[in-house]
PDB file of C-alpha atoms and ligand atoms in Angstrom:
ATOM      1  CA  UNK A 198       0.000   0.000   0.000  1.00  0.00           C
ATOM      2  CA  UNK A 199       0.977   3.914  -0.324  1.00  0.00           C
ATOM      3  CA  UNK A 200       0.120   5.624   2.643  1.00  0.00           C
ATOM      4  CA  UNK A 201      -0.770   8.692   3.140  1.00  0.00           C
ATOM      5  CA  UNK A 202       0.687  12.092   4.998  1.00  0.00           C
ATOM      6  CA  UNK A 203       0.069  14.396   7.487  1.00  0.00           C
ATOM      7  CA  UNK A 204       2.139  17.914   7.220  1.00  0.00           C
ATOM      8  CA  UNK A 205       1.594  19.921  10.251  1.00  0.00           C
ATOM      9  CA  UNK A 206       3.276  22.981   9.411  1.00  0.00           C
ATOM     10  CA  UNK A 207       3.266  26.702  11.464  1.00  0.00           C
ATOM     11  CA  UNK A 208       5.543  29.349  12.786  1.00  0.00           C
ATOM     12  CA  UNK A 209       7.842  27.707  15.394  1.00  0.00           C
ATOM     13  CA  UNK A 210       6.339  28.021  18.991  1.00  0.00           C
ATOM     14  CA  UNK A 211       2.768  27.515  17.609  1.00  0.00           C
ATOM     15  CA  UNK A 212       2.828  24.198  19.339  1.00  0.00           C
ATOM     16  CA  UNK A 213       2.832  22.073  16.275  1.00  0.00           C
ATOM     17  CA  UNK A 214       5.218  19.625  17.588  1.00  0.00           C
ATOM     18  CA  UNK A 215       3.084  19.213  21.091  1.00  0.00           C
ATOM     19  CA  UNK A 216       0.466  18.510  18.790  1.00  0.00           C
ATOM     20  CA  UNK A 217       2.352  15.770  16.140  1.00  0.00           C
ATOM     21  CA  UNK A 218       3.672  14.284  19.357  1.00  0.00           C
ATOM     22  CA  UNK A 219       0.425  13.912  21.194  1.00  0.00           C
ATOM     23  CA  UNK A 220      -1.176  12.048  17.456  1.00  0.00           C
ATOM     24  CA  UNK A 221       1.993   9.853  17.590  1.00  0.00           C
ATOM     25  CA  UNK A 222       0.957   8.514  21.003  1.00  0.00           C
ATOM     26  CA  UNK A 223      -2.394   7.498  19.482  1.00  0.00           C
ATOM     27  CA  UNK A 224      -2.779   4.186  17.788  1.00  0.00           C
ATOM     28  CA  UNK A 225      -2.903   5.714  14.309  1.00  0.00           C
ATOM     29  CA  UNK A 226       0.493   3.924  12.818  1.00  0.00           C
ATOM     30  CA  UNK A 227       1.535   7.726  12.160  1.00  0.00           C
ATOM     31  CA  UNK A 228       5.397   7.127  11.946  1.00  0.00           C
ATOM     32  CA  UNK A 229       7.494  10.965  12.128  1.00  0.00           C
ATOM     33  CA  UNK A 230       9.042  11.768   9.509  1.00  0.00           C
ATOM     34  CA  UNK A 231      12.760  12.726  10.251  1.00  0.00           C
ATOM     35  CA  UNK A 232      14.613  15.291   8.749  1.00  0.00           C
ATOM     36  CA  UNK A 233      17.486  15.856   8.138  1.00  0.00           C
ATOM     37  CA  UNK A 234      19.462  19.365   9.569  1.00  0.00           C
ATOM     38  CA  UNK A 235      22.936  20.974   9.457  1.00  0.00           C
ATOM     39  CA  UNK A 236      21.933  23.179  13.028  1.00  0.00           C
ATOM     40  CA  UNK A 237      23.537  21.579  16.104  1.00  0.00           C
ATOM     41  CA  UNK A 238      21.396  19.253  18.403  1.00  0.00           C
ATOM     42  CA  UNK A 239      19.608  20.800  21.238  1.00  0.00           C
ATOM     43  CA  UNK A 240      20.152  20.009  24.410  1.00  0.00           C
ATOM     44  CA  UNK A 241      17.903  16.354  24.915  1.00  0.00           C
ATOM     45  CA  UNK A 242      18.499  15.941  21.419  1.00  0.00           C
ATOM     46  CA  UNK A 243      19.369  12.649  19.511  1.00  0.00           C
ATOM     47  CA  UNK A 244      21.039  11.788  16.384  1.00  0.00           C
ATOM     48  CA  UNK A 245      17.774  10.027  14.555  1.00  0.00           C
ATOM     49  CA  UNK A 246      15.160  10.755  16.792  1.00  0.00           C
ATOM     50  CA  UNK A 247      14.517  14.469  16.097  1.00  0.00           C
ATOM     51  CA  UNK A 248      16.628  14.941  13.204  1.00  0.00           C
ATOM     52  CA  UNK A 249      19.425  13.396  11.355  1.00  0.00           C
ATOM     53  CA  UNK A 250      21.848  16.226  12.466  1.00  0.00           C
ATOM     54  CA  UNK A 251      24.574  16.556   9.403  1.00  0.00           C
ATOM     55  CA  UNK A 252      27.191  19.051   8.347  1.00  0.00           C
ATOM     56  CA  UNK A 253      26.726  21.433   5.741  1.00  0.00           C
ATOM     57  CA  UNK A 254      29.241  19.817   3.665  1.00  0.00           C
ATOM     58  CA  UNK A 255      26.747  16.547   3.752  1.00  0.00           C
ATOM     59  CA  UNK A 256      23.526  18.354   3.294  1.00  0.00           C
ATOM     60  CA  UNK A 257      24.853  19.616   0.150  1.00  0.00           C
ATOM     61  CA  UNK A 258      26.073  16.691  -1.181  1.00  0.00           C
ATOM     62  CA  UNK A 259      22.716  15.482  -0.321  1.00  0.00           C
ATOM     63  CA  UNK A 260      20.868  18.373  -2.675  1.00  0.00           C
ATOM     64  CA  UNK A 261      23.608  17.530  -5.128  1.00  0.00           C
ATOM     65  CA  UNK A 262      22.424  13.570  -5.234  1.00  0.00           C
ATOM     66  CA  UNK A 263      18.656  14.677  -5.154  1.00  0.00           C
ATOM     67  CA  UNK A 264      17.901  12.993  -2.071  1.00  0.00           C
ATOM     68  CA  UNK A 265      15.422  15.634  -0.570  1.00  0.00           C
ATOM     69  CA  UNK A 266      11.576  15.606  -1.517  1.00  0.00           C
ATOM     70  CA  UNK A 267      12.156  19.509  -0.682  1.00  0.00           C
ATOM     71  CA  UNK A 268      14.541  21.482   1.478  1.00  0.00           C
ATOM     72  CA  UNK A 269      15.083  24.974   2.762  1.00  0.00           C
ATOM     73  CA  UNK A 270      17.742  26.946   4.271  1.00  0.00           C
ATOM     74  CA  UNK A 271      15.022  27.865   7.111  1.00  0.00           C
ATOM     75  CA  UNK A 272      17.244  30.284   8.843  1.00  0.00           C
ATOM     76  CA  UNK A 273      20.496  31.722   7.448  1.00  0.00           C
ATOM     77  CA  UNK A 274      22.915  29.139   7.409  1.00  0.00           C
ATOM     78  CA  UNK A 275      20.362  26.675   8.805  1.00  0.00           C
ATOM     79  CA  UNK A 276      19.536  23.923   6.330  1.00  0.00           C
ATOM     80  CA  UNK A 277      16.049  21.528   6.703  1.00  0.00           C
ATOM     81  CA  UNK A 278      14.917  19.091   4.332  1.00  0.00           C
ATOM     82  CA  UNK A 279      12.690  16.060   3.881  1.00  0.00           C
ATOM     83  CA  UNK A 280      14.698  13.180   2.747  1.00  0.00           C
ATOM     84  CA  UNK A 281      12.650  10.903  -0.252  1.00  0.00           C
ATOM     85  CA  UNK A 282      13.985   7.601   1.850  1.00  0.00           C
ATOM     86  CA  UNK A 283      11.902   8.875   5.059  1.00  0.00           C
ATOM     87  CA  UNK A 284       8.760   8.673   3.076  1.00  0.00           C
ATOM     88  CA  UNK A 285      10.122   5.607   1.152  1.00  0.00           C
ATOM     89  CA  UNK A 286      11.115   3.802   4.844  1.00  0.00           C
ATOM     90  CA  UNK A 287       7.472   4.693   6.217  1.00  0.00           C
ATOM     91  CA  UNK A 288       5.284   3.540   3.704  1.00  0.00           C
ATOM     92  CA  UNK A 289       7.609   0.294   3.371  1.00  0.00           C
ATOM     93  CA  UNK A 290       6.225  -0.492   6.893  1.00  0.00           C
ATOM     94  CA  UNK A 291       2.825  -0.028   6.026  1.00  0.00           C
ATOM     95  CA  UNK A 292       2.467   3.257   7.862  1.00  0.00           C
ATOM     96  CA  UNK A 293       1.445   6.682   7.136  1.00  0.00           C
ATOM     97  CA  UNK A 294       4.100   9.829   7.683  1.00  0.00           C
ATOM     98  CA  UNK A 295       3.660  13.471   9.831  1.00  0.00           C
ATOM     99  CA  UNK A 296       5.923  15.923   8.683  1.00  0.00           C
ATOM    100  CA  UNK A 297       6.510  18.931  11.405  1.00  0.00           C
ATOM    101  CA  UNK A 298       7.813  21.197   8.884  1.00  0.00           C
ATOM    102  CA  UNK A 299       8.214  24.765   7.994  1.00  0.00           C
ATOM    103  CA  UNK A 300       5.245  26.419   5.876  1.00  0.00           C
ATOM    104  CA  UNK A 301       7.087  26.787   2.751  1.00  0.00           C
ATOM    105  CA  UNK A 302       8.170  23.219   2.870  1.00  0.00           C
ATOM    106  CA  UNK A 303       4.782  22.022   4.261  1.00  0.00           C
ATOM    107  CA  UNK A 304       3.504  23.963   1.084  1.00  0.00           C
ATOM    108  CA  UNK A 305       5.999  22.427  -1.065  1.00  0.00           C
ATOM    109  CA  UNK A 306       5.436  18.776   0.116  1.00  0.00           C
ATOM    110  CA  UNK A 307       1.548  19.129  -0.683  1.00  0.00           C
ATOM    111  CA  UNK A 308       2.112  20.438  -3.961  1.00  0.00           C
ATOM    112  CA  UNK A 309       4.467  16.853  -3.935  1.00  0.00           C
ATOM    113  CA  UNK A 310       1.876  14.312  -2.590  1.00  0.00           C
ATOM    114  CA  UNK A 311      -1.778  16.441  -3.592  1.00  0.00           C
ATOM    115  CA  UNK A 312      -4.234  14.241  -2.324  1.00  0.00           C
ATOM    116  CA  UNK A 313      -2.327  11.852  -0.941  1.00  0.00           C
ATOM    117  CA  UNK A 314      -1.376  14.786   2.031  1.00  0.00           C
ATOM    118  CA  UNK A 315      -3.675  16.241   4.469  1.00  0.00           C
ATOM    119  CA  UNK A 316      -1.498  19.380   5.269  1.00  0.00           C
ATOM    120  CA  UNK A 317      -2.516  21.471   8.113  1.00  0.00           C
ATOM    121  CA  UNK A 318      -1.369  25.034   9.165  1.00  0.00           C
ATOM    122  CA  UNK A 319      -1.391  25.286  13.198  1.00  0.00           C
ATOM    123  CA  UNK A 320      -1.795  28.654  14.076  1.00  0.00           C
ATOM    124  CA  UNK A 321      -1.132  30.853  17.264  1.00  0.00           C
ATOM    125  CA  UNK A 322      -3.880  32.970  18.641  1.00  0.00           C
ATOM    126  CA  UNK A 323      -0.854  36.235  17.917  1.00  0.00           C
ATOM    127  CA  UNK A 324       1.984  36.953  16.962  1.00  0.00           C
ATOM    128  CA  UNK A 325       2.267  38.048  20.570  1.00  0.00           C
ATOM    129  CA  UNK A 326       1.319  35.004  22.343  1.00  0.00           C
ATOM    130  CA  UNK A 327       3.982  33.210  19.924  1.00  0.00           C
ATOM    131  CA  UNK A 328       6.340  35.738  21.011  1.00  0.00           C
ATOM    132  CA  UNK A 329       5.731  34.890  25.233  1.00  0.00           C
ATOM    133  CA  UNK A 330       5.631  31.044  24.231  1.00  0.00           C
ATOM    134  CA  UNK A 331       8.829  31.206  22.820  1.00  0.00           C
ATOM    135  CA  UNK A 332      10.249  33.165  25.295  1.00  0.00           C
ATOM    136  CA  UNK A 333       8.967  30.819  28.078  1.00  0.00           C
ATOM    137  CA  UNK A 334      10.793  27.815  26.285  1.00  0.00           C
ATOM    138  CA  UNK A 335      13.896  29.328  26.426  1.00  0.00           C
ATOM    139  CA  UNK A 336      15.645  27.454  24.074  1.00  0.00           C
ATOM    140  CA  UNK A 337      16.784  30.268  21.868  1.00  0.00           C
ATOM    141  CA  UNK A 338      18.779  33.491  22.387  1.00  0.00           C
ATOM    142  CA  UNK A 339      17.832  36.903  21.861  1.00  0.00           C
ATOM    143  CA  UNK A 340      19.084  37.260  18.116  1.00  0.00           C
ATOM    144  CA  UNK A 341      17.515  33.778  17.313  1.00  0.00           C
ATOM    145  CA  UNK A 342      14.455  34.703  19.119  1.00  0.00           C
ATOM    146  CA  UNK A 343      14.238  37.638  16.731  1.00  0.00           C
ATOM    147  CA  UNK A 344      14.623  35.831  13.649  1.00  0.00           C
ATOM    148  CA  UNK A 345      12.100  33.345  14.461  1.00  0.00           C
ATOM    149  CA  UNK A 346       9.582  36.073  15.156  1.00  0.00           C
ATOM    150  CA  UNK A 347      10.083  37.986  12.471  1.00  0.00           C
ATOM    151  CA  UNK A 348       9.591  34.500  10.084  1.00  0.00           C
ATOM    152  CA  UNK A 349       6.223  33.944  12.219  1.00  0.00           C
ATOM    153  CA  UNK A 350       4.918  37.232  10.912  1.00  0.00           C
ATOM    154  CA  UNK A 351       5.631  36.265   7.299  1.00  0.00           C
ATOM    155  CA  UNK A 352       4.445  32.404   7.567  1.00  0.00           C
ATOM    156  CA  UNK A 353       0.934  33.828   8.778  1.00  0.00           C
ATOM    157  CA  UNK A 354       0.304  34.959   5.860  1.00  0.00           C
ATOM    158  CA  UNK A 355       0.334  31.586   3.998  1.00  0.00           C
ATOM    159  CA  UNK A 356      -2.112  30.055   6.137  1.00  0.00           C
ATOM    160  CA  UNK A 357      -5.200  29.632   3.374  1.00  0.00           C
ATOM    161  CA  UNK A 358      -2.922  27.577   0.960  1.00  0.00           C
ATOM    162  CA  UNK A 359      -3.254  24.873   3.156  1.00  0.00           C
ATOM    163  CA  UNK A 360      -6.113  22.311   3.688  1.00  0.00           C
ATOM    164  CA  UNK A 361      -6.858  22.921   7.230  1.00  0.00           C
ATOM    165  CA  UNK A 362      -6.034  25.746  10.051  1.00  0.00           C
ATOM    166  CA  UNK A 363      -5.960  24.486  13.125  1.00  0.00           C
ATOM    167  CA  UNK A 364      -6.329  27.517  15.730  1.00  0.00           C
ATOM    168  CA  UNK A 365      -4.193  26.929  18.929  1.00  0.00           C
ATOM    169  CA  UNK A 366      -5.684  28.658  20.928  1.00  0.00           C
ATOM    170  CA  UNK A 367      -6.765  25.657  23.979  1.00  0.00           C
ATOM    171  CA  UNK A 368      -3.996  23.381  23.488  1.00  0.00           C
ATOM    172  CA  UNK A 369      -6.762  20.713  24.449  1.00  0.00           C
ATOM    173  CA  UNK A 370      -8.930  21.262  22.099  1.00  0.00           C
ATOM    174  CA  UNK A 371      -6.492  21.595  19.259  1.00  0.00           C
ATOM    175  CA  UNK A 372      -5.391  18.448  19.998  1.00  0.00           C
ATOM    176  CA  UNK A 373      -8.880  16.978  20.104  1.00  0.00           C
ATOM    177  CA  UNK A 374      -9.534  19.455  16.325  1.00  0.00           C
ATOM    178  CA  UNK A 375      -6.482  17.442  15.340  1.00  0.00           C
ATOM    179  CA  UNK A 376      -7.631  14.559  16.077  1.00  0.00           C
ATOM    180  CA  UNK A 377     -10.219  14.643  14.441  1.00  0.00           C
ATOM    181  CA  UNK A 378      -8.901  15.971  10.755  1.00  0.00           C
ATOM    182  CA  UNK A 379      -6.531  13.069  11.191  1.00  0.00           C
ATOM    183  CA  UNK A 380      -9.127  10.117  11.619  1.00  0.00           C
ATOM    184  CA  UNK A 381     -11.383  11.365   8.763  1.00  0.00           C
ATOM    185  CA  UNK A 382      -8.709  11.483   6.480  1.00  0.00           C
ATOM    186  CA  UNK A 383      -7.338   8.537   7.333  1.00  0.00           C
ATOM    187  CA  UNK A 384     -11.333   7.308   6.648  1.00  0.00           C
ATOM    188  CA  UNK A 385     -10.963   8.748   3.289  1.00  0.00           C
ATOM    189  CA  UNK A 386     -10.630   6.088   0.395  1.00  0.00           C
ATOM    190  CA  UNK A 387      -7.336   6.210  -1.856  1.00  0.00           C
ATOM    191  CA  UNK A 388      -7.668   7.176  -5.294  1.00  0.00           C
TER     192      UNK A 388
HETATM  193  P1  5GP B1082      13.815  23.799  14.873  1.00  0.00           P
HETATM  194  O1  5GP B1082      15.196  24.314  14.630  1.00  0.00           O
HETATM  195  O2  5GP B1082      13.066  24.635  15.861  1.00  0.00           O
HETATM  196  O3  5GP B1082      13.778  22.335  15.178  1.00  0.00           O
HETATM  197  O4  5GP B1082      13.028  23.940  13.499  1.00  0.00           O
HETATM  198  C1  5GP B1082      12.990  25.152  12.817  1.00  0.00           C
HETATM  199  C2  5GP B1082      11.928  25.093  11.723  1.00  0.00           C
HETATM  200  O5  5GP B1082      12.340  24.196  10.686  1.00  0.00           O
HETATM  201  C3  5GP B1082      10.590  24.571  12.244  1.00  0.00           C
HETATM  202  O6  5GP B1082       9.556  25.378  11.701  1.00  0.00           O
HETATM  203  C4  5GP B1082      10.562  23.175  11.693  1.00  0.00           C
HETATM  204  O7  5GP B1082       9.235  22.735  11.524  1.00  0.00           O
HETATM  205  C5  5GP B1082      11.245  23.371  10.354  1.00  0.00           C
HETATM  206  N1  5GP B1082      11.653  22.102   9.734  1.00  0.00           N
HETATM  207  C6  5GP B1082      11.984  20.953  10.352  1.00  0.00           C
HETATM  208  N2  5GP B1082      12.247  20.004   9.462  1.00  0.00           N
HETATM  209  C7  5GP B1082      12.063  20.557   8.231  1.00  0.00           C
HETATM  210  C8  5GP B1082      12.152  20.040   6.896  1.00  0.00           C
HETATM  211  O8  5GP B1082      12.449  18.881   6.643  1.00  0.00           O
HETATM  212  N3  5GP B1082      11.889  20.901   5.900  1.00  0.00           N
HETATM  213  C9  5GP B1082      11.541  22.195   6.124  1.00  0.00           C
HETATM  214  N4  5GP B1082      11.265  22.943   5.062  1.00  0.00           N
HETATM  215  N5  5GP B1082      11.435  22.696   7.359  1.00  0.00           N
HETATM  216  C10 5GP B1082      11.699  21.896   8.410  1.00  0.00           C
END
């Protein structure tokens, strides 16, 4: 069988990845699709769980060999990309991929897959609340923090190209809204 795909995509901080984790947990056979990056780890971060972390060098050579189903330089000097065996090792196993991705690559990916993908645009209540939730997570410095807000503003505006915009507002009923979209597509016969 081909499976199908689920691209959650939003501004960082909108809680998208809350959300994909919390629809992992569920007994969909929803397996995540990891990327691949040439930013450092995280602190808690693994090698193959979040992303395949690789050096520029690598993630070029990578573009060169067309390996990625799409990839961006998200921030300056910051590559992201889907790799074409992720998909390939998913459906293999019978199950169906989530993509937490940015929105030009979520875009990109549906324009890929059509109506194979159920892509999804998670959005913040503000640009504000984004701003406190990022701040709260603390993860990022001043000058990063900065950059990521000033992408938010931009990615808001490609919200309607997507299939579905999940407001998260109540992270508890997003996740229920998300829910939801996910088992009536998954109800949806393949063409
Ligand atoms: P972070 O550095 O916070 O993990 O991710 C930064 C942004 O890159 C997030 O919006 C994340 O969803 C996005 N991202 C992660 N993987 C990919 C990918 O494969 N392709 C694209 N286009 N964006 C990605």
């Amino acid at each position: 069988m081909e499976g199908k795909l689920f691209i959650f995509s939003a501004p960082s901080g909108s809680g998208k990845s809350t959300i994909v984790q919390h629809l992992m947990n569920l007994n969909l056979e929803l397996a995540f699709s990891i990327s691949a990056t040439s930013r450092n780890p995280r602190e808690g971060e693994e090698d193959g769980r979040e992303y395949h972390f690789i050096s520029p060098e690598m993630f070029r050579r990578k573009i060169d060999n067309n390996e990625f189903l799409e990839w961006e330089e998200v921030y300056p000097g910051q590559y992201y990309g889907t790799l074409r065996s992720e998909v390939d090792r998913i459906w293999s196993r019978k199950q169906h991929a989530i993509f937490d991705i940015d929105v030009v690559g979520g875009i990109n990916l549906k324009r890929e897959f059509g109506e194979k993908a159920c892509a999804i645009f998670v959005q913040p209540p503000s640009v504000e609340v984004l701003a406190q939730r990022l701040r709260s997570r603390g993860t990022d410095d001043k000058d990063s923090l900065e950059k990521r807000l000033s992408k938010a503003e931009n990615e808001m505006t490609h919200a309607p190209q997507f299939d579905h915009i999940l407001v998260n507002d109540s992270l508890e009923q997003a996740l229920q809204n998300a829910e939801t979209l996910v088992r009536d597509f998954l109800k949806k016969p393949q063409n």
